[in-house]
PDB file of C-alpha atoms and ligand atoms in Angstrom:
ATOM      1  CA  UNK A  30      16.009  84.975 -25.312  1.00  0.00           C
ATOM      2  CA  UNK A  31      18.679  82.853 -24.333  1.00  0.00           C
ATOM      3  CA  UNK A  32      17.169  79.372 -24.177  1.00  0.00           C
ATOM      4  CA  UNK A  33      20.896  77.596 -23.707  1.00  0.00           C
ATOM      5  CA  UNK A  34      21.418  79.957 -20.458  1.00  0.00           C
ATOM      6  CA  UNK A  35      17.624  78.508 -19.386  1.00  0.00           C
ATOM      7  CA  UNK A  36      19.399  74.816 -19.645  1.00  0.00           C
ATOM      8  CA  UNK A  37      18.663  73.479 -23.171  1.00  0.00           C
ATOM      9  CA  UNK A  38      21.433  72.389 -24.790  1.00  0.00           C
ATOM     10  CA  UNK A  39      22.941  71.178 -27.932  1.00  0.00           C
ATOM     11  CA  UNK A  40      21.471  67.033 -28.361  1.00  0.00           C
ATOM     12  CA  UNK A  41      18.581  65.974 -26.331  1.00  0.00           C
ATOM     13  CA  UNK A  42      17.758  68.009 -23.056  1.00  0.00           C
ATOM     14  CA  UNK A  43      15.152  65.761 -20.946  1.00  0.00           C
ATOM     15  CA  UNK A  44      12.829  67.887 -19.427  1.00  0.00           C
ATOM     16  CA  UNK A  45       9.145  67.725 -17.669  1.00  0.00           C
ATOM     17  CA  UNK A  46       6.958  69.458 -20.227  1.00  0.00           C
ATOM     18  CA  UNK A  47       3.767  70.472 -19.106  1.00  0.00           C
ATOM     19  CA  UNK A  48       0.939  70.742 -21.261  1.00  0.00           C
ATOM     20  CA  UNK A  49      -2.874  72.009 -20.759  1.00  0.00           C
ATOM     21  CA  UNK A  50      -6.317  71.146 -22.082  1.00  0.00           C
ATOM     22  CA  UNK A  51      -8.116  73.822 -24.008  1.00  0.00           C
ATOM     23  CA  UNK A  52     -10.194  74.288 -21.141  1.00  0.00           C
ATOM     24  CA  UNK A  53      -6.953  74.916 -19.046  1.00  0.00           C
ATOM     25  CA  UNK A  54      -6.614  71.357 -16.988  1.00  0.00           C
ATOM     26  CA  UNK A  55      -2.540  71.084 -16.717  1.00  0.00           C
ATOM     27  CA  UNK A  56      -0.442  68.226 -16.967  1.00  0.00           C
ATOM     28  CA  UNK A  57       2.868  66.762 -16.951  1.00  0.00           C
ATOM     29  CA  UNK A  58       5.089  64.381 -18.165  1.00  0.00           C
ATOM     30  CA  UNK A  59       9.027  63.902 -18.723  1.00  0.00           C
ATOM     31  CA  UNK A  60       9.690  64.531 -22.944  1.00  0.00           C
ATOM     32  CA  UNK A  61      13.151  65.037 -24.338  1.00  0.00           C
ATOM     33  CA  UNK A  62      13.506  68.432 -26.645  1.00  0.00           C
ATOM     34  CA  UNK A  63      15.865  67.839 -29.368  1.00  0.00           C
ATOM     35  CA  UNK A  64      17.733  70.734 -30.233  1.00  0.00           C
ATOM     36  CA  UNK A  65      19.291  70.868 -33.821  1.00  0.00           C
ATOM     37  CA  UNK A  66      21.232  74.460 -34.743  1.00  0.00           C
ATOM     38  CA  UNK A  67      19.116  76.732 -32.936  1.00  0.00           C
ATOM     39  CA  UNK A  68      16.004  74.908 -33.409  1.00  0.00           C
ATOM     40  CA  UNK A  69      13.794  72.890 -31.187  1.00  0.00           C
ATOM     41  CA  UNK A  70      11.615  69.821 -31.669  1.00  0.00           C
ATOM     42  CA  UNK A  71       9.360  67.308 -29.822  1.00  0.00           C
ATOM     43  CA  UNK A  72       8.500  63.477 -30.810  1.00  0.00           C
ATOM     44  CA  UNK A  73       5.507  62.257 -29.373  1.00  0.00           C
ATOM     45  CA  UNK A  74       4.423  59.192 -29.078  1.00  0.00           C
ATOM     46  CA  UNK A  75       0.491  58.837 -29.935  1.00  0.00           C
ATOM     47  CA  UNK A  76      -2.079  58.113 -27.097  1.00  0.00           C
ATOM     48  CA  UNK A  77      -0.665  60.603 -24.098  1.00  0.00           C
ATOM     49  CA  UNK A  78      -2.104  63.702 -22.198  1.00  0.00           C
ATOM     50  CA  UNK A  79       1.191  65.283 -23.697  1.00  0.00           C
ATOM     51  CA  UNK A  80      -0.020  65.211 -27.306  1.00  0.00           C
ATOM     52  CA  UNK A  81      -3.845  65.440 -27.153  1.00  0.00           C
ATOM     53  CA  UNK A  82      -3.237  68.544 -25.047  1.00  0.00           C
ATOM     54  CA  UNK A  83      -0.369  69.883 -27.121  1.00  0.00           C
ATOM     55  CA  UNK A  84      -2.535  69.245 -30.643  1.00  0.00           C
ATOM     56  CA  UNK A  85      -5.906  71.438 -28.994  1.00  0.00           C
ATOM     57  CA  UNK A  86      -3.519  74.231 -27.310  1.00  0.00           C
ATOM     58  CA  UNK A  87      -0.818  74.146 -29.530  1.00  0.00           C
ATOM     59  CA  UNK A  88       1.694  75.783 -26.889  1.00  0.00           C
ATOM     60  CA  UNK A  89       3.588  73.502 -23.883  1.00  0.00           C
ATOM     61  CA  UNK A  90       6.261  74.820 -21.431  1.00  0.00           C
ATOM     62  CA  UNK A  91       9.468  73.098 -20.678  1.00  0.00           C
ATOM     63  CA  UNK A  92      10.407  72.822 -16.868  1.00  0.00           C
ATOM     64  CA  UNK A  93      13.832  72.188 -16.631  1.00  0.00           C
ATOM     65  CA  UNK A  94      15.024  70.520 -12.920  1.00  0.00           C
ATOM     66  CA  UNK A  95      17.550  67.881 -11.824  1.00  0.00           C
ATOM     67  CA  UNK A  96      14.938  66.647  -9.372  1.00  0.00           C
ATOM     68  CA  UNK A  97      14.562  62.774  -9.735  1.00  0.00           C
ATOM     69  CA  UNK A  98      11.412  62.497  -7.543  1.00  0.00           C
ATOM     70  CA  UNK A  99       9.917  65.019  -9.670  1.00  0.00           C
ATOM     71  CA  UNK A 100      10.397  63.254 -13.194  1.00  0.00           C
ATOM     72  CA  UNK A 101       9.364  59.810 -11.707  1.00  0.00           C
ATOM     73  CA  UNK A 102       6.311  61.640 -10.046  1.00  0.00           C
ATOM     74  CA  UNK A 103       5.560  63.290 -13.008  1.00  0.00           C
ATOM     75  CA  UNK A 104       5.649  60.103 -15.839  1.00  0.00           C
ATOM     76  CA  UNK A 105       3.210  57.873 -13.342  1.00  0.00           C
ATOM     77  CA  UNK A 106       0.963  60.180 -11.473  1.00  0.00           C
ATOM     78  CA  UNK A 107      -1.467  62.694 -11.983  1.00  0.00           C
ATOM     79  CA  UNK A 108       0.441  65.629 -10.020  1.00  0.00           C
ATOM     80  CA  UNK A 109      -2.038  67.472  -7.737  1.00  0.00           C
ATOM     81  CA  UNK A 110      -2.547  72.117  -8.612  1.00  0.00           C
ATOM     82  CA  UNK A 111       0.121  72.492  -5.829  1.00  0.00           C
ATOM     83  CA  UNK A 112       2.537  71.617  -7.992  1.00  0.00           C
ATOM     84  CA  UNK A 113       1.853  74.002 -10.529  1.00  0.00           C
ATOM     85  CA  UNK A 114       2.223  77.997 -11.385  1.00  0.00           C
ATOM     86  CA  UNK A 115       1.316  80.112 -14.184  1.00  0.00           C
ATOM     87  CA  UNK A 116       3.874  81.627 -16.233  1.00  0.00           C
ATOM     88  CA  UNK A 117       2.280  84.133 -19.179  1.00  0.00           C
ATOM     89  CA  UNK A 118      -1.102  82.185 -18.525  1.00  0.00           C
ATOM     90  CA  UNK A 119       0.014  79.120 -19.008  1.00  0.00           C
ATOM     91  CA  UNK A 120       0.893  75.847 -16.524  1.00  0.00           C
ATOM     92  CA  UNK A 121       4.306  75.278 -15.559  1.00  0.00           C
ATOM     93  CA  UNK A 122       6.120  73.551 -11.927  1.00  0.00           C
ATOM     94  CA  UNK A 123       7.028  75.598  -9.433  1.00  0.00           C
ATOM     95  CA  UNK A 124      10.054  74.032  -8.193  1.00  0.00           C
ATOM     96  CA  UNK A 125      11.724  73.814 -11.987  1.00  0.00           C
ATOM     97  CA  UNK A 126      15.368  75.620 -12.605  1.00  0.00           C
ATOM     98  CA  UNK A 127      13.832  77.323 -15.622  1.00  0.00           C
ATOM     99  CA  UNK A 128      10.730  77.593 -17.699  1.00  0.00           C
ATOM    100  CA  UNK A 129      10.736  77.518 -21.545  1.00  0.00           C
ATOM    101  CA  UNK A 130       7.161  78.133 -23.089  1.00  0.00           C
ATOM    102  CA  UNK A 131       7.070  77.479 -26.706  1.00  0.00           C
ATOM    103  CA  UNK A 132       4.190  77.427 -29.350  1.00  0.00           C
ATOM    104  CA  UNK A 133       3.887  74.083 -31.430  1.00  0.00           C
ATOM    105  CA  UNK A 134       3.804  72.967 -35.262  1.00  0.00           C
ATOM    106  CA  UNK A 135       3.099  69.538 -36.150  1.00  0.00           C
ATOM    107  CA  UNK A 136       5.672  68.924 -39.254  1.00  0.00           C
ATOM    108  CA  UNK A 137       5.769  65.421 -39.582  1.00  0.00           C
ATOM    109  CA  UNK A 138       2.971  62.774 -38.777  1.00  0.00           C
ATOM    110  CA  UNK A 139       4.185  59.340 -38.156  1.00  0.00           C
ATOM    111  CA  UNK A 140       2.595  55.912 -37.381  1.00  0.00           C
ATOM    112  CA  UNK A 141       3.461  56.018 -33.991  1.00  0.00           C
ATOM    113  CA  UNK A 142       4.385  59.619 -32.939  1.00  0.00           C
ATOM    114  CA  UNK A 143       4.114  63.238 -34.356  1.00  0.00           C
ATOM    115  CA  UNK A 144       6.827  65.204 -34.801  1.00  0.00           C
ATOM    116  CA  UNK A 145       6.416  69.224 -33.417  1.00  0.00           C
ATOM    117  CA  UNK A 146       9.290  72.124 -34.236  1.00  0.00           C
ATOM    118  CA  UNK A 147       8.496  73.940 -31.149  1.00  0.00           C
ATOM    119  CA  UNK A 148       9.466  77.719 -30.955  1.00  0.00           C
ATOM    120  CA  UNK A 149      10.272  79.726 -27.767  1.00  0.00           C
ATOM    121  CA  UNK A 150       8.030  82.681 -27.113  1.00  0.00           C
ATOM    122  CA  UNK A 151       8.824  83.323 -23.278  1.00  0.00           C
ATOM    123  CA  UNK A 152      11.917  82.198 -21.009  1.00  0.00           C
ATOM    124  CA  UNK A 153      12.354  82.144 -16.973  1.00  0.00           C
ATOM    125  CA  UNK A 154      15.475  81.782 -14.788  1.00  0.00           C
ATOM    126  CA  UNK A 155      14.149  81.004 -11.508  1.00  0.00           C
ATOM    127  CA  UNK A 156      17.290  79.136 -10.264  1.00  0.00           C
ATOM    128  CA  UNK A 157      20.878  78.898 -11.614  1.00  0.00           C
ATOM    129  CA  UNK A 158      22.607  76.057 -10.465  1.00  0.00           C
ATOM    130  CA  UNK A 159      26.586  74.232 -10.676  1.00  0.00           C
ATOM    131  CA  UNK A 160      26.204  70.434 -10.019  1.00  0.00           C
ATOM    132  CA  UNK A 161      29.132  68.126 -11.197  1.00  0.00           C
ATOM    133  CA  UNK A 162      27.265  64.595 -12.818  1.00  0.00           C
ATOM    134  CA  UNK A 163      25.774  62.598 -10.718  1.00  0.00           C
ATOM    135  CA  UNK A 164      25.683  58.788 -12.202  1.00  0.00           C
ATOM    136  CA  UNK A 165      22.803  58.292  -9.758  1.00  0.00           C
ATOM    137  CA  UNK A 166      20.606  60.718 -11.415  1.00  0.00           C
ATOM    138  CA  UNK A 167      21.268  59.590 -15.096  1.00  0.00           C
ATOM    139  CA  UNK A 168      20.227  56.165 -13.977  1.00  0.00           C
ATOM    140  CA  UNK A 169      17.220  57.078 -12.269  1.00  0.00           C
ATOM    141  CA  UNK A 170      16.113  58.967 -15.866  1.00  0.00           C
ATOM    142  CA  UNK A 171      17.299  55.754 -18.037  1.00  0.00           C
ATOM    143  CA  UNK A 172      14.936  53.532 -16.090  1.00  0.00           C
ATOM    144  CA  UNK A 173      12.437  55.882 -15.647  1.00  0.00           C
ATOM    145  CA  UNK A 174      12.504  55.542 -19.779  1.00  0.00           C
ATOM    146  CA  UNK A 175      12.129  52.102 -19.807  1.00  0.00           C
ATOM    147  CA  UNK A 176       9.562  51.985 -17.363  1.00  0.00           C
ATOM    148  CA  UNK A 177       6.826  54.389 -19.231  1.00  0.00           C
ATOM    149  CA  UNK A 178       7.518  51.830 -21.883  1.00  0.00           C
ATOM    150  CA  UNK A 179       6.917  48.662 -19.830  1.00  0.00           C
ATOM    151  CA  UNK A 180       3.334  48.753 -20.631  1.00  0.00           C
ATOM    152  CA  UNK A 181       3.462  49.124 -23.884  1.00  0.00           C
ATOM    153  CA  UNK A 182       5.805  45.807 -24.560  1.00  0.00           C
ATOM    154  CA  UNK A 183       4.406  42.739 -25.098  1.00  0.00           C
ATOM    155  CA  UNK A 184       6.194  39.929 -24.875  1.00  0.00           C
ATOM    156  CA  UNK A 185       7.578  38.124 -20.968  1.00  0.00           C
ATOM    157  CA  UNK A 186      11.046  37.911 -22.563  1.00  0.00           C
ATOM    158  CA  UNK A 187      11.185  41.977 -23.289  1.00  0.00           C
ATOM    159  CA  UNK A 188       9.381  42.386 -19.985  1.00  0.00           C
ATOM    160  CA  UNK A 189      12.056  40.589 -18.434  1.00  0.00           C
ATOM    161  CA  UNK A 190      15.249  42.114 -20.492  1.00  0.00           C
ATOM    162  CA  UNK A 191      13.626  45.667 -19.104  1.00  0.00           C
ATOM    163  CA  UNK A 192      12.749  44.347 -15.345  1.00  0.00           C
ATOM    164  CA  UNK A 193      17.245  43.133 -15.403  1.00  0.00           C
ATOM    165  CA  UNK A 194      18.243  46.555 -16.685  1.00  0.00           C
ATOM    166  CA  UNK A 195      15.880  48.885 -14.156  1.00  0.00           C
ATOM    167  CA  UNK A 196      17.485  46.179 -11.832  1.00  0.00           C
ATOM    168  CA  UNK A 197      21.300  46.820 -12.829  1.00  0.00           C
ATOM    169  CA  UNK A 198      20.254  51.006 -12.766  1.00  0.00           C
ATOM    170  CA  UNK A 199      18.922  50.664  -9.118  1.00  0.00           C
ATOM    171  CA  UNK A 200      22.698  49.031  -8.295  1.00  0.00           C
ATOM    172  CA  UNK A 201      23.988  51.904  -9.852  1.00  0.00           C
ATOM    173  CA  UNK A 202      21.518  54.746  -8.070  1.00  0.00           C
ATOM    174  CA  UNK A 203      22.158  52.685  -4.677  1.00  0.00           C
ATOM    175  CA  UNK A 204      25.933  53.211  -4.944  1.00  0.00           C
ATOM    176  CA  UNK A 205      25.846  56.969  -6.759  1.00  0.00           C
ATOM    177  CA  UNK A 206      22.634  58.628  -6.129  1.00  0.00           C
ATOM    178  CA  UNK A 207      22.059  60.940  -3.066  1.00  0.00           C
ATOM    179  CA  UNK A 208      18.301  60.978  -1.196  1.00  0.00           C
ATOM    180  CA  UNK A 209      16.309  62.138  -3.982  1.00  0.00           C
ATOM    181  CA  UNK A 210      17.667  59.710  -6.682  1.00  0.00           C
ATOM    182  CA  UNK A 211      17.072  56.669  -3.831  1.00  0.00           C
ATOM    183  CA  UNK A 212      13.120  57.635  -3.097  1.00  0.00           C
ATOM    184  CA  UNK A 213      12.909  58.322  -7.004  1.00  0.00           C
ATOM    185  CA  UNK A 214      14.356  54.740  -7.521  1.00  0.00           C
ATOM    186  CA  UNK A 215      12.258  53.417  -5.069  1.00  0.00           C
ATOM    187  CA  UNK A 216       9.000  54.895  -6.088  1.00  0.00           C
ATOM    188  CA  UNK A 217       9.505  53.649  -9.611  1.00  0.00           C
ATOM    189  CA  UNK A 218      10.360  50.001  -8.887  1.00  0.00           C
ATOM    190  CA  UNK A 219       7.373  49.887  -6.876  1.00  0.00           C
ATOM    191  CA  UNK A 220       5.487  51.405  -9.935  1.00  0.00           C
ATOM    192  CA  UNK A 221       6.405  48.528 -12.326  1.00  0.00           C
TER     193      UNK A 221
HETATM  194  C1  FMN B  17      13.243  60.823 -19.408  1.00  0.00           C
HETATM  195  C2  FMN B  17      12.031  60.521 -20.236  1.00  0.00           C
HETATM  196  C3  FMN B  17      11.914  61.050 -21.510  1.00  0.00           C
HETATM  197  C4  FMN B  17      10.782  60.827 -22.293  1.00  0.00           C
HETATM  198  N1  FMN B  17      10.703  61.387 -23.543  1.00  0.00           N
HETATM  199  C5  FMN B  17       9.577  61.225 -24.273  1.00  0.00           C
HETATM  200  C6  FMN B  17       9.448  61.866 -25.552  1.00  0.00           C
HETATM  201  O1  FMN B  17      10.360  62.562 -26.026  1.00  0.00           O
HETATM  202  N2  FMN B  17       8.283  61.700 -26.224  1.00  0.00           N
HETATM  203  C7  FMN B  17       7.234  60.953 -25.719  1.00  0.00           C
HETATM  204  O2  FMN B  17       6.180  60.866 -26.379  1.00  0.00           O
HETATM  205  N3  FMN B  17       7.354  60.322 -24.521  1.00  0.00           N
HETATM  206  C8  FMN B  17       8.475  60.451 -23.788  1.00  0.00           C
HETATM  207  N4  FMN B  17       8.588  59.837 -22.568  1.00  0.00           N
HETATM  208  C9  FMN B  17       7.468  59.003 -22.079  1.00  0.00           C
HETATM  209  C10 FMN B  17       6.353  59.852 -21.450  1.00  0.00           C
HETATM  210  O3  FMN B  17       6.842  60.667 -20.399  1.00  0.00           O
HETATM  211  C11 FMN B  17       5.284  58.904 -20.874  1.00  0.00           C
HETATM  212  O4  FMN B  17       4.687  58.210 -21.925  1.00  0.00           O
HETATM  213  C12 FMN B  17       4.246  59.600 -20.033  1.00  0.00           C
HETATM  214  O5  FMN B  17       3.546  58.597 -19.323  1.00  0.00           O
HETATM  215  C13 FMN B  17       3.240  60.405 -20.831  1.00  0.00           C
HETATM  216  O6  FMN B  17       2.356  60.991 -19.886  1.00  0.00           O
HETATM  217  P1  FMN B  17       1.030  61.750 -20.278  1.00  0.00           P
HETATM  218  O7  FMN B  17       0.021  60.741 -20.766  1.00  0.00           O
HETATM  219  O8  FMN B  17       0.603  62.393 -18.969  1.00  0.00           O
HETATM  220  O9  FMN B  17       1.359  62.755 -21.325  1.00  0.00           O
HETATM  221  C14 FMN B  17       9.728  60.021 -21.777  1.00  0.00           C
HETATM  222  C15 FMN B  17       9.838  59.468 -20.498  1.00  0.00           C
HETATM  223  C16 FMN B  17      10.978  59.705 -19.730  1.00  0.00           C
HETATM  224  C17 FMN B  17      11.064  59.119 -18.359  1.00  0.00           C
END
């Protein structure tokens, strides 16, 4: 199973992971996998669809795309059963590069997050693809991370420091990104 070839690599590989109930309602939500010599973790943050699914079914899938509309759509809406496909019985995207399915552990219970070593148990190709970086599409993801977090700060002056460095990524997207990084952008300023 060669999970590097299916796109995760050494460091942090941001991903959508989708998750499901234990009566089998999917979901989905942008997570980064942290891969440390050959093994693989998760950090969740407490009070997401992400972790209450992951700690009943104990299993979630990593979708791996480059598709900014996709992550933005996925960390602020509830995506529709379109979107989804099975893979070994279990929820995954349709349109991802690659799926990843891994069982979960919880090994490390914090005050704000759990931490899960996550182990592969099933790996699909669908697409293989050569893009050179694109700074428009690593801007798009950095403000997409402050955003989810934009509800969770309290204070104007934080609110404000986040709402001036979304602002200085959308410079960056407008000048870099191609179509799909612009409606992402655009989508997720009008989310916050
Ligand atoms: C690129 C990116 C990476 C993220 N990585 C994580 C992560 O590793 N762990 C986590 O708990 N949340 C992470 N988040 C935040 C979740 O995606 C966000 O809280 C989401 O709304 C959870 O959705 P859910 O309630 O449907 O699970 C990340 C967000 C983005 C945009």
């Amino acid at each position: 199973m060669d999970i590097k070839e299916a796109g995760l690599c050494e460091g942090i590989s941001e991903v959508i992971v989708t998750t499901q109930s234990a009566s089998g309602v999917p979901n989905a939500a942008p997570i980064g996998i942290l891969s440390r010599e050959d093994n693989y973790f998760v950090s969740l943050y407490r009070g997401s669809q992400t972790i209450s699914n992951v700690l009943e079914a104990k299993k979630l899938a990593a979708n791996v795309t480059e598709d900014a509309v996709l992550f933005v759509n996925a960390a602020f809406e509830i995506l529709s059963s379109d979107y989804y496909s099975l893979f070994h019985g279990f929820h995954v995207l349709k349109e991802a590069n690659s799926w990843i399915l891994f069982e979960c552990e919880c090994v490390e219970e914090r005050v704000e997050s759990f931490l899960f070593q996550i182990v592969p148990i099933a790996v699909e190709i669908n697409m293989m693809r050569v893009r050179a970086i694109n700074r428009g599409l690593n801007a798009v993801i950095e403000a997409a991370v402050l955003a989810t977090r934009y509800d969770i700060i309290e204070t104007e002056s934080e609110k404000e420091e986040l709402t001036s460095m979304i602002a200085r990524y959308a410079d960056i997207v407008d000048k870099c990104g191609g179509q799909r990084e612009k409606e992402a952008m655009r989508s997720l300023t009008d989310k916050i």
